[in-house]
Amino acid sequence: MSTYAIGDVHGADHLLRDLLNTLDARGNVDAFWFVGDLVNRGPDSLGVLRRVRALGDRAVTVLGNHDLSLLSLADQPDAIGRAPESLKPLLRAHDCAELLDWLRHRPLIHRDTQLGWTMVHAGIPTAWSVDEAIDHAGELEQALRGAEHHQLLTHLFGNTPSRWKPSLTGMKRLRFIANALTRQRFVTVTGALDMEYKKTIANAPKPLMPWFLHPQRASACEHIVFGHWSALEHVEWPEHHVWGIDTGAAWNGTLSALQLDAQPPVLTSVPPLGGEQ
Ligand SMILES: [Mn+2]
């Protein structure tokens, strides 16, 4: 049986349909993992949410920053008026509340110890082992599922604090957890999150480095698949046991799936309609 991790779909439902058909045609698919950012940018976020939710127990989805932003937007007065065009059909749909409720109950990290893989949308902070990341993700998951989730979604966004301290409390603690797991790309030598620079590694201002190249990263021994970073030059970083599989479905790139049970993992990508791979 095979498990595939699928990169950021970002509303590209036609690509998702093609990719799932391609993988299903091979038979023996045990599970589809989604690295998050199912929605926004592409033309059919509504179609993507319906399609992934309909996979039921065959799919495991972690939340991305765009998924959290959508949940926050949907909570605001005049959400449809404020929404980008691509999200309006979703917000007007008869099953919108159900779909967003489903989304809000997704985890922020997923680990399968038997398979030997962990999935997260953006990354894991330098100081955290995967076990610690799972514990801290649980704090935010609990808050998102709790009665106070409206208030949480109003205050969750912002670039600070950039440094983890176990003594952080309240909204600062939850905001760090959200930023670390769903938004980070680069970190400083001390492991602080840099929330500003978003482009290539080659042009990164010193001394920033990708989170997964930090020499003291506590999660360095584990296999990790993530998305979020379509400007990453390549997907495979075998010496660091990480794969970044956002291949830019939202930017006329491809949508990719990584077969996690293969040795080494195998990437399958579907091109945009009429485009070249
Ligand atoms: Mn993202």
Coordinates of C-alpha atoms and ligand atoms in Angstrom, one line a residue:
M1 CA 0.0 0.0 0.0
S2 CA 1.2 3.5 -0.9
T3 CA 1.0 6.9 0.9
Y4 CA 1.4 10.0 -1.2
A5 CA 2.0 13.5 0.2
I6 CA 0.5 16.2 -2.0
G7 CA 1.8 19.8 -2.2
D8 CA 0.0 23.1 -1.9
V9 CA -3.2 22.9 -4.0
H10 CA -4.2 26.5 -3.7
G11 CA -7.6 26.1 -5.4
A12 CA -6.2 24.3 -8.4
D13 CA -9.0 21.7 -8.4
H14 CA -8.5 20.6 -12.0
L15 CA -4.8 19.7 -11.2
L16 CA -5.9 17.9 -8.0
R17 CA -8.5 15.9 -10.0
D18 CA -5.8 14.9 -12.6
L19 CA -3.2 14.0 -9.9
L20 CA -5.6 11.9 -7.8
N21 CA -6.8 10.1 -11.0
T22 CA -3.1 9.4 -11.9
L23 CA -2.3 8.1 -8.5
D24 CA -5.5 6.1 -8.1
A25 CA -4.9 4.4 -11.5
R26 CA -1.7 2.8 -10.0
G27 CA -3.9 1.1 -7.4
N28 CA -3.0 0.3 -3.8
V29 CA -3.2 3.9 -2.5
D30 CA -3.5 3.7 1.2
A31 CA -3.6 7.5 2.0
F32 CA -3.3 10.9 0.6
W33 CA -1.5 13.5 2.8
F34 CA -2.0 17.2 2.0
V35 CA 0.6 19.7 3.2
G36 CA -2.0 22.5 3.6
D37 CA -2.9 25.6 1.7
L38 CA -5.8 23.9 0.0
V39 CA -7.4 27.3 -0.7
N40 CA -6.9 30.7 -2.2
R41 CA -5.1 32.0 -5.3
G42 CA -6.4 29.4 -7.7
P43 CA -9.8 29.3 -9.3
D44 CA -11.7 26.7 -7.3
S45 CA -11.1 26.6 -3.6
L46 CA -14.7 25.3 -3.1
G47 CA -14.1 22.4 -5.4
V48 CA -10.8 21.5 -3.6
L49 CA -12.3 21.5 -0.2
R50 CA -15.2 19.4 -1.3
R51 CA -12.9 16.9 -3.1
V52 CA -10.5 16.5 -0.2
R53 CA -13.2 16.3 2.4
A54 CA -15.0 13.6 0.3
L55 CA -11.8 11.5 0.5
G56 CA -12.8 10.9 4.2
D57 CA -10.3 8.7 6.1
R58 CA -8.1 8.3 3.0
A59 CA -6.9 11.9 3.4
V60 CA -4.9 13.5 6.1
T61 CA -4.7 17.3 5.8
V62 CA -2.6 19.7 7.9
L63 CA -3.4 23.4 8.0
G64 CA -1.5 26.0 6.1
N65 CA -1.4 29.8 6.6
H66 CA -3.9 30.4 3.8
D67 CA -6.3 27.9 5.4
L68 CA -6.0 29.8 8.7
S69 CA -6.5 33.2 6.9
L70 CA -9.6 31.9 5.3
L71 CA -11.0 30.7 8.6
S72 CA -10.3 34.2 10.0
L73 CA -11.8 36.0 7.1
A74 CA -15.0 33.9 7.2
D75 CA -15.4 35.0 10.8
Q76 CA -15.4 38.7 10.0
P77 CA -18.5 40.8 9.2
D78 CA -19.0 41.2 5.4
A79 CA -16.6 38.3 4.7
I80 CA -17.8 37.9 1.1
G81 CA -17.3 41.6 0.4
R82 CA -13.7 41.5 1.8
A83 CA -12.8 38.2 0.2
P84 CA -10.6 37.9 -2.9
E85 CA -12.7 36.9 -6.0
S86 CA -11.3 33.3 -5.9
L87 CA -12.8 32.7 -2.4
K88 CA -16.3 34.3 -3.0
P89 CA -17.9 31.1 -4.5
L90 CA -16.8 29.1 -1.4
L91 CA -18.1 31.7 1.0
R92 CA -21.5 31.8 -0.8
A93 CA -21.8 28.0 -1.1
H94 CA -24.6 26.2 0.8
D95 CA -22.1 23.9 2.4
C96 CA -19.6 26.6 3.3
A97 CA -20.2 26.4 7.1
E98 CA -19.7 22.6 7.0
L99 CA -16.5 22.8 4.9
L100 CA -15.0 25.5 7.1
D101 CA -15.9 23.6 10.3
W102 CA -14.1 20.6 8.8
L103 CA -11.1 22.7 7.9
R104 CA -10.9 24.2 11.4
H105 CA -10.7 20.7 12.9
R106 CA -7.6 19.7 10.8
P107 CA -4.3 19.2 12.7
L108 CA -1.2 21.3 12.3
I109 CA 1.3 18.5 12.1
H110 CA 1.0 14.8 11.3
R111 CA 3.4 11.9 12.0
D112 CA 3.2 8.3 11.0
T113 CA 5.9 6.5 13.0
Q114 CA 5.4 3.2 11.1
L115 CA 6.0 5.0 7.8
G116 CA 8.7 7.1 9.3
W117 CA 7.5 10.5 8.0
T118 CA 6.2 13.8 9.5
M119 CA 4.2 16.4 7.6
V120 CA 3.9 20.1 8.4
H121 CA 2.9 23.0 6.2
A122 CA 6.0 25.3 6.6
G123 CA 8.5 24.0 9.1
I124 CA 9.6 23.0 12.6
P125 CA 11.5 25.5 14.8
T126 CA 15.1 24.9 15.4
A127 CA 14.6 24.2 19.1
W128 CA 11.8 21.7 18.8
S129 CA 12.0 17.9 18.4
V130 CA 9.1 16.4 16.4
D131 CA 7.6 15.3 19.7
E132 CA 7.7 18.8 21.0
A133 CA 6.3 20.2 17.7
I134 CA 3.4 17.7 18.0
D135 CA 2.7 18.9 21.6
H136 CA 2.8 22.6 20.7
A137 CA 0.7 22.0 17.6
G138 CA -1.8 20.4 19.9
E139 CA -2.1 23.6 22.0
L140 CA -3.1 25.5 18.9
E141 CA -5.4 22.7 17.6
Q142 CA -7.2 22.7 20.9
A143 CA -7.7 26.5 20.8
L144 CA -9.0 26.3 17.2
R145 CA -11.5 23.6 18.1
G146 CA -12.6 25.4 21.4
A147 CA -15.4 27.8 22.1
E148 CA -13.0 30.8 21.9
H149 CA -11.9 30.2 18.3
H150 CA -13.5 33.4 17.0
Q151 CA -11.4 35.5 19.4
L152 CA -8.3 33.4 18.5
L153 CA -8.7 33.9 14.8
T154 CA -9.0 37.6 15.3
H155 CA -5.7 37.8 17.1
L156 CA -3.6 35.0 15.6
F157 CA -1.9 37.0 12.9
G158 CA 1.2 39.1 13.2
N159 CA 5.0 38.6 12.9
T160 CA 5.9 38.5 16.6
P161 CA 7.3 36.9 18.7
S162 CA 10.1 35.6 16.5
R163 CA 11.8 33.6 19.3
W164 CA 10.5 30.6 21.1
K165 CA 10.6 30.6 24.9
P166 CA 8.9 27.9 26.9
S167 CA 7.6 30.7 29.2
L168 CA 5.5 32.3 26.4
T169 CA 1.8 32.4 27.3
G170 CA -1.5 33.3 25.8
M171 CA -1.8 34.7 22.3
K172 CA 1.9 35.3 21.9
R173 CA 2.6 31.6 22.5
L174 CA -0.2 30.5 20.0
R175 CA 1.0 33.1 17.4
F176 CA 4.6 31.7 17.6
I177 CA 3.3 28.2 17.2
A178 CA 1.1 29.2 14.2
N179 CA 3.9 31.2 12.5
A180 CA 6.5 28.4 13.1
L181 CA 4.4 25.6 11.7
T182 CA 2.5 27.5 8.9
R183 CA 4.6 30.5 7.8
Q184 CA 8.4 30.1 8.5
R185 CA 11.0 29.8 5.7
F186 CA 14.2 31.4 7.0
V187 CA 15.7 31.5 10.5
T188 CA 18.6 33.4 12.0
V189 CA 21.7 31.7 13.6
T190 CA 19.9 31.7 16.9
G191 CA 16.9 30.0 15.3
A192 CA 14.6 33.1 15.5
L193 CA 12.0 33.2 12.7
D194 CA 12.4 35.7 10.0
M195 CA 9.0 36.6 8.7
E196 CA 10.1 39.1 6.0
Y197 CA 12.3 37.4 3.4
K198 CA 10.4 35.0 1.2
K199 CA 12.5 34.4 -1.9
T200 CA 15.5 32.2 -3.0
I201 CA 18.1 30.8 -0.8
A202 CA 20.9 32.0 -3.1
N203 CA 19.8 35.6 -2.6
A204 CA 19.0 35.4 1.1
P205 CA 20.5 38.2 3.2
K206 CA 23.2 36.8 5.5
P207 CA 23.0 35.3 8.1
L208 CA 19.5 33.9 7.2
M209 CA 19.3 30.3 6.4
P210 CA 16.3 27.9 5.5
W211 CA 14.9 26.5 8.7
F212 CA 15.9 23.0 7.6
L213 CA 19.6 23.8 7.2
H214 CA 20.1 25.2 10.7
P215 CA 23.0 23.1 12.2
Q216 CA 21.4 22.7 15.6
R217 CA 17.9 21.7 14.4
A218 CA 16.4 19.3 17.0
S219 CA 14.3 17.5 14.3
A220 CA 17.2 16.8 12.0
C221 CA 17.1 13.0 12.2
E222 CA 13.4 12.7 11.1
H223 CA 12.0 12.6 7.6
I224 CA 9.9 15.7 7.1
V225 CA 7.7 16.7 4.1
F226 CA 6.5 20.3 3.9
G227 CA 5.0 22.8 1.4
H228 CA 4.6 26.6 1.5
W229 CA 7.8 27.5 -0.3
S230 CA 7.3 27.5 -4.1
A231 CA 10.4 29.6 -4.6
L232 CA 12.6 26.8 -3.1
E233 CA 15.0 25.8 -5.9
H234 CA 14.5 22.1 -5.6
V235 CA 12.2 19.7 -3.7
E236 CA 14.7 17.2 -2.5
W237 CA 17.2 17.8 0.4
P238 CA 18.2 14.2 1.1
E239 CA 21.2 15.0 3.4
H240 CA 18.7 16.8 5.6
H241 CA 15.9 14.3 5.3
V242 CA 13.4 17.0 4.1
W243 CA 11.3 17.4 1.0
G244 CA 9.6 20.7 0.1
I245 CA 6.8 19.8 -2.4
D246 CA 5.1 23.1 -3.1
T247 CA 5.8 23.1 -6.9
G248 CA 3.8 26.2 -7.6
A249 CA 0.3 25.0 -8.6
A250 CA -0.9 28.5 -7.8
W251 CA 1.7 30.1 -10.1
N252 CA 1.2 28.1 -13.3
G253 CA 3.6 25.5 -12.0
T254 CA 2.8 21.8 -11.3
L255 CA 1.0 20.0 -8.5
S256 CA 3.1 17.3 -7.0
A257 CA 2.8 14.1 -5.0
L258 CA 5.6 12.4 -3.1
Q259 CA 5.4 8.7 -2.6
L260 CA 6.6 8.3 0.9
D261 CA 6.8 4.5 1.1
A262 CA 9.2 4.3 -1.8
Q263 CA 13.0 4.2 -1.3
P264 CA 14.0 6.8 -2.2
P265 CA 10.7 8.8 -2.3
V266 CA 9.3 9.3 -5.8
L267 CA 7.8 12.6 -7.1
T268 CA 4.9 12.7 -9.5
S269 CA 3.8 16.1 -11.0
V270 CA 0.9 17.1 -13.1
P271 CA 1.2 20.1 -15.4
P272 CA -1.3 22.9 -15.7
L273 CA -4.0 22.5 -18.4
G274 CA -2.3 22.8 -21.8
G275 CA 1.0 23.6 -20.1
E276 CA 4.3 21.8 -20.2
Q277 CA 5.7 19.9 -17.3
Ligands
MN1 MN 1.7 28.6 2.7

